[in-house]
Amino acid sequence: MLHPPVLEIHSHIAFVYSRKTRGHLEYKLYVCSVIIDLYMAEACQQFPSVVDRYFTRWYKTDVKGQLYEDYCILQHSNRICVITLAECHPVLQSGKNISSISYQISANCSRLQNKVSGKSKRGAQFLTEFAPLCRITCCDGDEYTIYSCIRGRLLEVNENILHNPELLKEKPSTEGYIAVVLPKFEESKTVTEGLLSQTQYEEVLLKRTSIPDSKVDL
Amino acid sequence: MFVPYILPPVHVTRTVRSVCPARAGVAGLCAAHTCVRAEHCPSTWVLLVDIAGPCISSSSWEFVRKSHEMLLIEEKYKSIAKLLLSSGTCPRCVLRFCCVGSSAPYRLPYKNLADELQKFLSNDGDIAPPSKKVRLGDSEECRSETEITRDTDVNEAPQTCNLCLGILQHLCSTEFVKQIFHKVQSAGYEFQDFVFSVSLPPQLLVREHSAWLQAQEEMRRQDRLLEKADIIQLKEAYKWIIHPMISEELGVQAVSKSLFEVGVVFCHQDTDEDCHFLVTVCKDCFKPTKNKQSVFTRMAVVKALDKITDDDFVTHFPWPPSTPKTTCQVIDIQCNHASVFVAGRYNKYSRTLPQTPWVIDGERKMESSVEELITEQLMTVFQADSFNFSSSGREDVDVRTLGRGRPFAIELVNPHRVRVTEQVMKDLQQKINGTDKIKVRDLQIVTREALAHMKEGEEEKTKCYSALIWTEKTIRKEDVEFLNDIKELKILQKTPLRVLHRRPLASRPRIIHTMKSEYMDEHHFRLYLKTQAGTYIKEFAHGDFGRTVPNIGSMMKTTADILELDVESVDVDWPPALED
């Protein structure tokens, strides 16, 4: 027995297929599969995953006005935030291949030079909401800048994805994370204001695949 | 055969019960000359001279006599004595500035001392040594010294001294000692001796400095020196006087080191402003800090007095210091007993019981804790003010601790009860074990030094765990067998995200000594591990976003997670095991 929204998605897929169109269609299909994955995963696992046990998922869509560039911010109960790409981010679409990732965000600023020391994490680069974290270049020439989305101290960036960009695609919400950010203590509750909750985000996704939208686009 | 000389009563300490304190410093006296207490009158000391032994020389006798009857002021200090006495200083402070380093003169009753001092200042002649005949004490001399002290100190009420602000005058009265006694008594401590501490207002240092400058001036006129260190400190003189009195009252000795401390805190508001001019002269000595009530701490004042020039000082604080209208006030009489340490090992059988109270933003997350279950009982028995719980590492709330348990130690701060027998400890352990959430063994009192063994183990020793692992992919029995063959596996752990907010970020090498797997079903197996202390097991299982490498998931080429964790053993041989 499938969850009602999943049934709905199925009908969307059927609809989209029937139009036999290209372009955004592929993306919409991908989004649909993501939503199905989400529900399937929930249904299959009897216990919550590491991310679900300790973190709250927050989403930001169309970051910097770039269509479909969605982020998922995992906030730990201890206020630490892990910046990840949401499954719907264009970089993660099937068919896209990452050619390189760079934490060098300007001529004289590299996120790799970030060094923190002590319990109070002295020396951390401070990030504003729109501070760039890294640039991802894809094989097709497309380039994406990834932003922090969260105000706070940069604790670390994920150097593993430099050597192994596939991690980003395989496990975007765990081993393929972009960076770890520690919001200020007094801002720990407010940094996620303006971000979408899991359910709100799912609604956004459903809208993206909705019929009127498709009609306009196609 | 001994020939007794009876010494006047008031000159003899009552704390030292067998040997007269004066004897130690008396040249020419040997073991053959013994001071004992007269049986009929406990405050009278008798010098027994063995006539068969070496003969006591008249100069030795003179010394003995002087040390008991005279003030022991050296002639050269006479001018200082005159100067101070005329400016409103009490006789005992005069003794201090005349560098009298023997306690006996300070213990003279106030009136007698004042008279003696007058005599000393007016009389230059020598007193003939006593004849070697037996001198019998007359009954009048048997009046207790405290009685005399009270008579003079209270009834005649001399002017408050401008140097000690009355501490050597009024605050060594029998009344005050009684007040201390009642305070100690009502606090209800167990102790066998005590150390007496005094906290004096800082302005005394300023007044002391002022007097020293004057006294130094006097000595210079005689081409002599007077170091500040030569002067007997107020604190020392005060203790010489009050120690025997409190000891007598409490029935135990005042010693220089004891687990039990009785402290008195004095203040004198009228003269608090004495220190204030120092700020204008020496600003950087008085920087306000968070925890200090006033910038005028003794340390700061000492530092400033060390820096200030004599001229500056005299301009700002002219001699003589004002004579205060009131005496120092006692603002507190504190009692404190050194901490008692209790150690043991605990088992934790619950997955919903944290080790220490779990409070976030003042809100309690979980009911109770290991710490509370143990200390609640201890606090009742030892009647301590507070406690500090420490242990050889710690476990998460959802982790059980099995086997012989985890070593822990509790510091009981300011305990009122300290004589706790092994039997009481046994009963205590049984009481703690009245719950099914935890179990305690080897509960015992230990020394502070022994705690080091426990912390040692935290770094160096090994720990054994049992974990229930879930894998995303389906597994067969053969898929987990390779783990059994891995020995001394080196892993690199970045500080786990879950503790990163309160610990430094670092990449730490750890060793998994051995592993043993037990296949359960397509997605589960049990893993027994022996690891270096300080290894985060949960992160080794799920990888913590790839921040622990290698991890169970990466080694098995799947996503792995940990569902349950138990500590099987903490391999620290401390505290020593006890018989049941």
Tab-separated table of C-alpha atoms in Angstrom, chain A residues 103-106 108-117 121-128 131-133 148 150-157 180-182:
chain	number	residue	atom	x	y	z
A	103	TYR	CA	37.319	25.413	-1.876
A	104	GLN	CA	39.373	28.321	-3.271
A	105	ILE	CA	36.624	30.906	-3.341
A	106	SER	CA	38.702	33.915	-4.310
A	108	ASN	CA	43.319	34.996	-1.555
A	109	CYS	CA	40.705	33.049	0.331
A	110	SER	CA	40.591	29.317	0.501
A	111	ARG	CA	38.281	27.431	2.816
A	112	LEU	CA	41.021	24.827	3.078
A	113	GLN	CA	43.134	27.297	5.014
A	114	ASN	CA	40.518	27.441	7.737
A	115	LYS	CA	42.157	26.402	11.022
A	116	VAL	CA	40.369	26.209	14.342
A	117	SER	CA	41.967	25.679	17.709
A	121	LYS	CA	37.319	27.223	17.931
A	122	ARG	CA	39.540	30.276	17.714
A	123	GLY	CA	40.677	31.330	14.279
A	124	ALA	CA	37.642	30.040	12.433
A	125	GLN	CA	36.558	31.901	9.287
A	126	PHE	CA	33.239	33.564	9.978
A	127	LEU	CA	30.558	32.886	7.433
A	128	THR	CA	27.530	34.976	6.600
A	131	ALA	CA	29.339	33.343	2.016
A	132	PRO	CA	30.530	30.986	-0.710
A	133	LEU	CA	31.948	27.678	0.498
A	148	SER	CA	26.885	28.583	3.558
A	150	ILE	CA	24.025	29.574	7.873
A	151	ARG	CA	25.725	32.360	9.819
A	152	GLY	CA	28.494	30.982	11.972
A	153	ARG	CA	32.058	29.809	12.342
A	154	LEU	CA	33.407	27.457	9.731
A	155	LEU	CA	34.693	24.405	11.617
A	156	GLU	CA	35.707	22.202	8.749
A	157	VAL	CA	35.200	21.474	5.062
A	180	VAL	CA	30.448	22.005	9.160
A	181	VAL	CA	29.375	25.354	10.594
A	182	LEU	CA	28.916	26.343	14.227
